[in-house]
Amino acid sequence: MEENTDWEPRIVGFLCKWCSYAGADLAGISRKKYPANIRIIKVPCSGRVDPLFVLKALRLGFDGVLVSGCHPGDCHYQTGNYRNRRRFAITKKLLESMGVDPRRVQASWVSASEGGKFVEVITKMIDEIKEIGPNEMFTDDKRKQLQ
Amino acid sequence: MIKENNCNKLIEEAKNLLKQGKVQRIIGFEKGSLRFTVTPLITSDTDAAERLVINPFIVNNLSNFLTGLKGKTAIVAKGCDSRSIVSLIQDNKVKREDVVILGIPCNGIIDLAKVEKLTGIDKDKIDNISLNGDKVLVSFNGGKKEFATTEVLFDNCLACDMPTPTEYDVLIGEAIKPKPPVSQDKLNELKEKLPAERWLYWQEQFSHCIRCYACRSVCPACFCTRCFAEENKPQWLSPTPHWQDNLLFQITRSIHLAGRCTDCGECERACPVNIPLRSLTKEMYDIVDDVFDYKAGTDKEDAPLMASYESEEAEDLFL
Amino acid sequence: MSIIKKIGKQDLGKLLEEWKQGFKVLAPSRESGAAAFTEWNGKDASFTDWYRNTVTPPKSILLPLVEKMFSYTKNEEGYKLETPPPDEKKQLVFGIRPCDAKAFNLLDMTFKDDYQDPYYLNRRQNIILVGLSCKDPYACCFCTSLGSSPSDSSGMDIMLTDIKDGFLVESVSKIGEELMQNTKSLLEATDDDKAEAENNRQAAIQKISRKIDVKGISEKLRQCFDDESFWQDIAAKCVSCGICTLLCPTCYCFDINDEVTAEGGARYRSPDSCSFSVYTKMPVENPRSEKWKRVRNRVCHKYQVYPTLFNEIACTGCGRCIRLCPVNWDITQTLESLPSSEVKDAK
């Protein structure tokens, strides 16, 4: 992988409003530093995340996707994160079986009080994505040109 | 193989159901307009029911026609098809009491594409295909060639572990015990590729896709009245068949069908440009089995896979 | 006065190589997993061993799957529009069958009508069709019922016919004649060669097994248009995929889609299908939301509307729709089973 020191990973994070988004807010309020490579999309619940969002993000060129919600058992809507758990598991595994680096697509349980955990998750993920390299899954250059 | 003489029993059952007014229509197979081809028969006419057939070419998953039908329907279903019906019942698209399932225990369906490849002859030039136990005899050009059934059955038939319908009202024929699964060479070949090679493989395959949506149209589990591929607010993928969007479509489709796909193989068979779709859909089928110990359409009382959960599962994938 | 020559089977590669100097040569290939016309690989012409007809019809050369109509970029000064450059070389389609070549003529009627479609015409004017008459029609072929035949040369510039160990090569149009005059690889054809070719052509016609009677079909369709129960029955097993339309050499409906980003975008045209349930969907209503209406529309467009507009049935009997339909829906069966009534004005 050639060194491209200009490249900074761009990650999109789907954070549930009640826990993970609040956790990210807390990290900010607590002045915890974390890399600016993440763009956050607030969803009411991690159960709102259709695997299609994850795939669309990769199609658009995001280098990584994070889905984060309340801990199992703590979902504001009772069972939303359980839905997310099943959907995310099959999405990640299918992409991995197709040859996609599994570190591109990650999920976490971050509660509203876990500002520190949020910072850990993001920092680790961005380091991993830096290692993997930019997302070229859907770029035309990597295969012969079509008409 | 499915015994041809079970056909009479099927015709009798179907006619009785219609005559007695127990069903509004029957859905089964009749002889097609090309050699070794069957076509769906959807009829309320008792005379038309005489045309029902059972043979080693009854490939369609007829449960595809159940969604949206009013009244009661008698439907011919092989092992995989009956599971699709159960899956539709789980999803509340079909009521159990609205279908009379005429179950066909199935030993496998002959893949004409494989026969064509092995003989080097197109199917319209083959004189006869007959079977005898675990051998298939193909006559062409004045000669004969014998193949083992494992050489000419569809790949998903070779992997089948539920040949006898799991849910039925009448069983047409004797229940069949599952045979040991045959090695899936096409799938294994793909698994042996390195990850980067695999992704390139899929890019290449989907550059051939013409977005006919046949895979979606023949799939009983794809019953959305407005598919995500046709949404335009927001537009998830372009209707233009760029390979990127073709690939995105199929990956998303496989995920949306998780826990409902019964590996009937219709998507791969229907694809006019021979994209090995099952290499993707079977992958999902196996993931669902590995991670959740679940096979679609086995128990109609089950909640759909993606609508249920365990208190603890798949935690190794979450930070 | 047409030119008649021949080429030996073993020299076919040489002929294609010669033509490749002046044209982008497209020939049948199975590399993609299904037979299609692709740029000739420059290696050998062994496709003649297996080639009967392709899955994707050659119309995709004129109406590509992905056609960039224009693109634009946005910067501080404003918008800059770019149209794709024209093809560098003229195209030569080698091996096109009579049904597909005739289809090009049918497509012309639409794209050269009130509006002259520049995207289609730019390619159409720069394409040479070197046809190959059929020696081995499929069981699904029914070209003879539609005024064509396995050796119908309409639409072609040059036509090849199988003879022992090679092909008879005959010019059909002025362009074909010119090309043949400038082609060195061709050999002289004997009277025996010509007689053999004619015999083979007749034999191929005899092999067509699928026949329908289209006399008065337009009127018959017009009369049963409102017969809902007939069409419901006919359409019952159709699954509304797009195979029949997308693989039909005469179907031409298209969709246009804009793909935009912050920095610019492009407009693409791609084939569409009237079989799709959303084809006629509009904000207010969808006139063909029911499947039977879409099936009726397809049959009527080809066998009743097109003849009314252009005096030609928009079908050349290639049989792809029958061969590739996942449920074996068969248009010839539909046409044979139209409810009969007194046909007053046969068309």
mmCIF file of C-alpha atoms in Angstrom, chain B residues 77-274:
data_model
loop_
_atom_site.group_PDB
_atom_site.id
_atom_site.type_symbol
_atom_site.label_atom_id
_atom_site.label_comp_id
_atom_site.label_asym_id
_atom_site.label_seq_id
_atom_site.Cartn_x
_atom_site.Cartn_y
_atom_site.Cartn_z
ATOM 1 C CA ALA B 77 -44.551 -27.888 -3.141
ATOM 2 C CA LYS B 78 -41.227 -29.687 -3.083
ATOM 3 C CA GLY B 79 -39.140 -29.722 0.101
ATOM 4 C CA CYS B 80 -37.559 -26.308 -0.413
ATOM 5 C CA ASP B 81 -40.834 -24.815 -1.684
ATOM 6 C CA SER B 82 -42.759 -25.928 1.403
ATOM 7 C CA ARG B 83 -40.174 -24.186 3.541
ATOM 8 C CA SER B 84 -40.734 -21.024 1.528
ATOM 9 C CA ILE B 85 -44.450 -21.345 2.241
ATOM 10 C CA VAL B 86 -43.704 -21.687 5.954
ATOM 11 C CA SER B 87 -41.461 -18.653 5.733
ATOM 12 C CA LEU B 88 -44.330 -16.675 4.150
ATOM 13 C CA ILE B 89 -46.632 -17.854 6.930
ATOM 14 C CA GLN B 90 -44.103 -16.688 9.509
ATOM 15 C CA ASP B 91 -44.052 -13.298 7.782
ATOM 16 C CA ASN B 92 -47.876 -13.122 7.762
ATOM 17 C CA LYS B 93 -48.004 -12.903 3.998
ATOM 18 C CA VAL B 94 -49.962 -16.145 3.737
ATOM 19 C CA LYS B 95 -52.388 -17.727 6.191
ATOM 20 C CA ARG B 96 -51.867 -21.417 6.877
ATOM 21 C CA GLU B 97 -55.589 -22.093 6.536
ATOM 22 C CA ASP B 98 -55.606 -20.498 3.080
ATOM 23 C CA VAL B 99 -53.244 -23.035 1.552
ATOM 24 C CA VAL B 100 -53.615 -26.741 0.954
ATOM 25 C CA ILE B 101 -50.060 -27.925 0.518
ATOM 26 C CA LEU B 102 -49.623 -30.889 -1.797
ATOM 27 C CA GLY B 103 -46.175 -31.940 -0.724
ATOM 28 C CA ILE B 104 -43.810 -33.635 -3.148
ATOM 29 C CA PRO B 105 -40.877 -35.462 -1.521
ATOM 30 C CA CYS B 106 -38.054 -34.588 -3.887
ATOM 31 C CA ASN B 107 -34.811 -36.344 -4.714
ATOM 32 C CA GLY B 108 -33.495 -33.477 -6.717
ATOM 33 C CA ILE B 109 -34.118 -31.564 -9.917
ATOM 34 C CA ILE B 110 -32.001 -31.938 -13.038
ATOM 35 C CA ASP B 111 -30.019 -28.861 -14.021
ATOM 36 C CA LEU B 112 -30.251 -28.625 -17.805
ATOM 37 C CA ALA B 113 -27.302 -26.240 -17.893
ATOM 38 C CA LYS B 114 -25.140 -28.967 -16.351
ATOM 39 C CA VAL B 115 -26.424 -31.540 -18.847
ATOM 40 C CA GLU B 116 -25.659 -29.128 -21.681
ATOM 41 C CA LYS B 117 -22.154 -28.563 -20.373
ATOM 42 C CA LEU B 118 -21.427 -32.266 -19.862
ATOM 43 C CA THR B 119 -22.762 -33.358 -23.241
ATOM 44 C CA GLY B 120 -21.721 -30.276 -25.204
ATOM 45 C CA ILE B 121 -25.239 -30.272 -26.677
ATOM 46 C CA ASP B 122 -27.922 -27.620 -26.275
ATOM 47 C CA LYS B 123 -31.083 -28.867 -24.632
ATOM 48 C CA ASP B 124 -33.253 -28.444 -27.726
ATOM 49 C CA LYS B 125 -31.094 -31.023 -29.483
ATOM 50 C CA ILE B 126 -31.190 -33.637 -26.721
ATOM 51 C CA ASP B 127 -33.561 -36.477 -27.502
ATOM 52 C CA ASN B 128 -34.289 -37.816 -24.063
ATOM 53 C CA ILE B 129 -33.290 -37.498 -20.432
ATOM 54 C CA SER B 130 -34.386 -40.337 -18.198
ATOM 55 C CA LEU B 131 -33.411 -41.479 -14.786
ATOM 56 C CA ASN B 132 -32.881 -44.760 -13.148
ATOM 57 C CA GLY B 133 -32.097 -44.714 -9.441
ATOM 58 C CA ASP B 134 -28.956 -42.660 -9.047
ATOM 59 C CA LYS B 135 -28.101 -42.574 -12.722
ATOM 60 C CA VAL B 136 -29.286 -40.234 -15.450
ATOM 61 C CA LEU B 137 -29.346 -41.371 -19.059
ATOM 62 C CA VAL B 138 -29.080 -38.715 -21.768
ATOM 63 C CA SER B 139 -29.761 -39.652 -25.394
ATOM 64 C CA PHE B 140 -28.504 -37.439 -28.193
ATOM 65 C CA ASN B 141 -27.030 -37.710 -31.700
ATOM 66 C CA GLY B 142 -28.151 -41.316 -31.884
ATOM 67 C CA GLY B 143 -26.102 -42.275 -28.825
ATOM 68 C CA LYS B 144 -26.489 -42.389 -25.067
ATOM 69 C CA LYS B 145 -24.427 -41.159 -22.157
ATOM 70 C CA GLU B 146 -24.872 -41.991 -18.505
ATOM 71 C CA PHE B 147 -24.165 -39.655 -15.636
ATOM 72 C CA ALA B 148 -24.381 -39.956 -11.888
ATOM 73 C CA THR B 149 -27.183 -37.826 -10.466
ATOM 74 C CA THR B 150 -24.543 -35.975 -8.461
ATOM 75 C CA GLU B 151 -23.194 -34.668 -11.759
ATOM 76 C CA VAL B 152 -26.439 -33.260 -13.112
ATOM 77 C CA LEU B 153 -28.626 -32.175 -10.225
ATOM 78 C CA PHE B 154 -28.782 -28.516 -9.221
ATOM 79 C CA ASP B 155 -26.144 -27.507 -6.667
ATOM 80 C CA ASN B 156 -28.757 -26.584 -4.107
ATOM 81 C CA CYS B 157 -30.368 -30.013 -4.534
ATOM 82 C CA LEU B 158 -27.001 -31.586 -3.811
ATOM 83 C CA ALA B 159 -26.830 -29.592 -0.580
ATOM 84 C CA CYS B 160 -30.446 -30.300 0.393
ATOM 85 C CA ASP B 161 -31.158 -31.662 3.847
ATOM 86 C CA MET B 162 -34.947 -31.374 3.796
ATOM 87 C CA PRO B 163 -36.168 -33.261 0.715
ATOM 88 C CA THR B 164 -39.538 -34.062 2.239
ATOM 89 C CA PRO B 165 -41.780 -31.042 2.768
ATOM 90 C CA THR B 166 -41.710 -29.863 6.365
ATOM 91 C CA GLU B 167 -45.300 -28.694 6.186
ATOM 92 C CA TYR B 168 -48.006 -30.285 4.057
ATOM 93 C CA ASP B 169 -51.620 -31.337 3.922
ATOM 94 C CA VAL B 170 -51.225 -34.250 1.536
ATOM 95 C CA LEU B 171 -47.956 -36.000 0.822
ATOM 96 C CA ILE B 172 -47.758 -37.195 -2.749
ATOM 97 C CA GLY B 173 -45.343 -40.093 -2.458
ATOM 98 C CA GLU B 174 -43.193 -41.627 0.250
ATOM 99 C CA ALA B 175 -41.203 -39.444 2.601
ATOM 100 C CA ILE B 176 -37.543 -39.326 1.616
ATOM 101 C CA LYS B 177 -34.598 -39.335 3.983
ATOM 102 C CA PRO B 178 -32.014 -36.664 3.257
ATOM 103 C CA LYS B 179 -28.927 -37.871 1.442
ATOM 104 C CA PRO B 180 -25.442 -36.921 2.619
ATOM 105 C CA PRO B 181 -24.642 -33.490 1.185
ATOM 106 C CA VAL B 182 -22.395 -33.435 -1.871
ATOM 107 C CA SER B 183 -19.340 -31.203 -1.914
ATOM 108 C CA GLN B 184 -20.169 -27.794 -3.326
ATOM 109 C CA ASP B 185 -17.273 -27.242 -5.679
ATOM 110 C CA LYS B 186 -18.356 -23.861 -7.001
ATOM 111 C CA LEU B 187 -18.782 -22.488 -3.487
ATOM 112 C CA ASN B 188 -15.559 -24.031 -2.239
ATOM 113 C CA GLU B 189 -13.567 -22.571 -5.099
ATOM 114 C CA LEU B 190 -14.702 -19.123 -4.075
ATOM 115 C CA LYS B 191 -13.874 -19.721 -0.429
ATOM 116 C CA GLU B 192 -10.346 -20.656 -1.406
ATOM 117 C CA LYS B 193 -9.687 -17.276 -2.996
ATOM 118 C CA LEU B 194 -7.928 -14.617 -0.958
ATOM 119 C CA PRO B 195 -10.196 -11.821 0.321
ATOM 120 C CA ALA B 196 -8.964 -9.277 -2.224
ATOM 121 C CA GLU B 197 -9.487 -11.790 -5.021
ATOM 122 C CA ARG B 198 -12.993 -12.524 -3.817
ATOM 123 C CA TRP B 199 -14.093 -8.903 -3.942
ATOM 124 C CA LEU B 200 -12.615 -8.542 -7.434
ATOM 125 C CA TYR B 201 -14.510 -11.688 -8.435
ATOM 126 C CA TRP B 202 -17.784 -10.131 -7.346
ATOM 127 C CA GLN B 203 -16.980 -6.886 -9.126
ATOM 128 C CA GLU B 204 -16.391 -8.843 -12.325
ATOM 129 C CA GLN B 205 -19.548 -10.932 -11.966
ATOM 130 C CA PHE B 206 -21.790 -7.963 -11.392
ATOM 131 C CA SER B 207 -20.439 -6.078 -14.352
ATOM 132 C CA HIS B 208 -22.553 -8.530 -16.360
ATOM 133 C CA CYS B 209 -25.772 -7.804 -14.475
ATOM 134 C CA ILE B 210 -28.444 -6.180 -16.648
ATOM 135 C CA ARG B 211 -30.822 -5.401 -13.746
ATOM 136 C CA CYS B 212 -33.613 -7.543 -15.063
ATOM 137 C CA TYR B 213 -34.525 -8.234 -11.419
ATOM 138 C CA ALA B 214 -35.390 -11.825 -12.327
ATOM 139 C CA CYS B 215 -33.592 -12.921 -9.153
ATOM 140 C CA ARG B 216 -35.971 -10.775 -7.154
ATOM 141 C CA SER B 217 -39.063 -11.653 -9.179
ATOM 142 C CA VAL B 218 -38.741 -15.428 -8.865
ATOM 143 C CA CYS B 219 -37.909 -15.273 -5.168
ATOM 144 C CA PRO B 220 -40.890 -15.972 -2.893
ATOM 145 C CA ALA B 221 -39.170 -14.182 -0.020
ATOM 146 C CA CYS B 222 -38.879 -10.978 -2.068
ATOM 147 C CA PHE B 223 -42.444 -9.803 -1.644
ATOM 148 C CA CYS B 224 -42.070 -6.074 -1.032
ATOM 149 C CA THR B 225 -44.513 -4.133 -3.154
ATOM 150 C CA ARG B 226 -41.924 -1.407 -3.519
ATOM 151 C CA CYS B 227 -38.394 -2.733 -3.497
ATOM 152 C CA PHE B 228 -35.661 -0.556 -2.015
ATOM 153 C CA ALA B 229 -34.087 -0.556 -5.463
ATOM 154 C CA GLU B 230 -37.071 1.384 -6.736
ATOM 155 C CA GLU B 231 -37.174 4.017 -4.026
ATOM 156 C CA ASN B 232 -36.269 7.448 -5.195
ATOM 157 C CA LYS B 233 -36.712 9.419 -1.982
ATOM 158 C CA PRO B 234 -34.000 8.664 -1.072
ATOM 159 C CA GLN B 235 -32.450 6.924 -4.034
ATOM 160 C CA TRP B 236 -30.390 4.126 -2.526
ATOM 161 C CA LEU B 237 -28.980 2.950 -5.790
ATOM 162 C CA SER B 238 -28.999 4.103 -9.348
ATOM 163 C CA PRO B 239 -31.338 2.262 -11.742
ATOM 164 C CA THR B 240 -28.473 2.427 -14.211
ATOM 165 C CA PRO B 241 -26.692 -0.953 -14.167
ATOM 166 C CA HIS B 242 -23.296 0.260 -12.958
ATOM 167 C CA TRP B 243 -21.520 -2.751 -11.505
ATOM 168 C CA GLN B 244 -21.274 -0.910 -8.178
ATOM 169 C CA ASP B 245 -25.030 -0.553 -7.913
ATOM 170 C CA ASN B 246 -25.650 -4.066 -9.223
ATOM 171 C CA LEU B 247 -23.406 -5.430 -6.499
ATOM 172 C CA LEU B 248 -24.989 -3.202 -3.887
ATOM 173 C CA PHE B 249 -28.417 -4.441 -4.933
ATOM 174 C CA GLN B 250 -27.555 -8.093 -4.553
ATOM 175 C CA ILE B 251 -25.699 -7.750 -1.250
ATOM 176 C CA THR B 252 -28.587 -5.815 0.232
ATOM 177 C CA ARG B 253 -31.079 -8.308 -1.161
ATOM 178 C CA SER B 254 -29.216 -11.189 0.449
ATOM 179 C CA ILE B 255 -29.212 -9.388 3.773
ATOM 180 C CA HIS B 256 -32.890 -8.498 3.543
ATOM 181 C CA LEU B 257 -33.681 -12.160 2.929
ATOM 182 C CA ALA B 258 -31.671 -13.508 5.833
ATOM 183 C CA GLY B 259 -33.650 -16.144 7.663
ATOM 184 C CA ARG B 260 -36.194 -16.341 4.857
ATOM 185 C CA CYS B 261 -34.110 -17.688 2.007
ATOM 186 C CA THR B 262 -34.512 -21.463 1.781
ATOM 187 C CA ASP B 263 -31.789 -22.000 -0.828
ATOM 188 C CA CYS B 264 -34.270 -23.018 -3.516
ATOM 189 C CA GLY B 265 -31.734 -21.811 -6.096
ATOM 190 C CA GLU B 266 -34.301 -20.089 -8.300
ATOM 191 C CA CYS B 267 -32.419 -16.797 -8.358
ATOM 192 C CA GLU B 268 -29.319 -18.383 -9.815
ATOM 193 C CA ARG B 269 -31.294 -20.442 -12.303
ATOM 194 C CA ALA B 270 -33.330 -17.472 -13.487
ATOM 195 C CA CYS B 271 -30.354 -15.182 -14.037
ATOM 196 C CA PRO B 272 -30.072 -14.859 -17.811
ATOM 197 C CA VAL B 273 -26.408 -13.879 -17.732
ATOM 198 C CA ASN B 274 -25.375 -16.733 -15.439
#
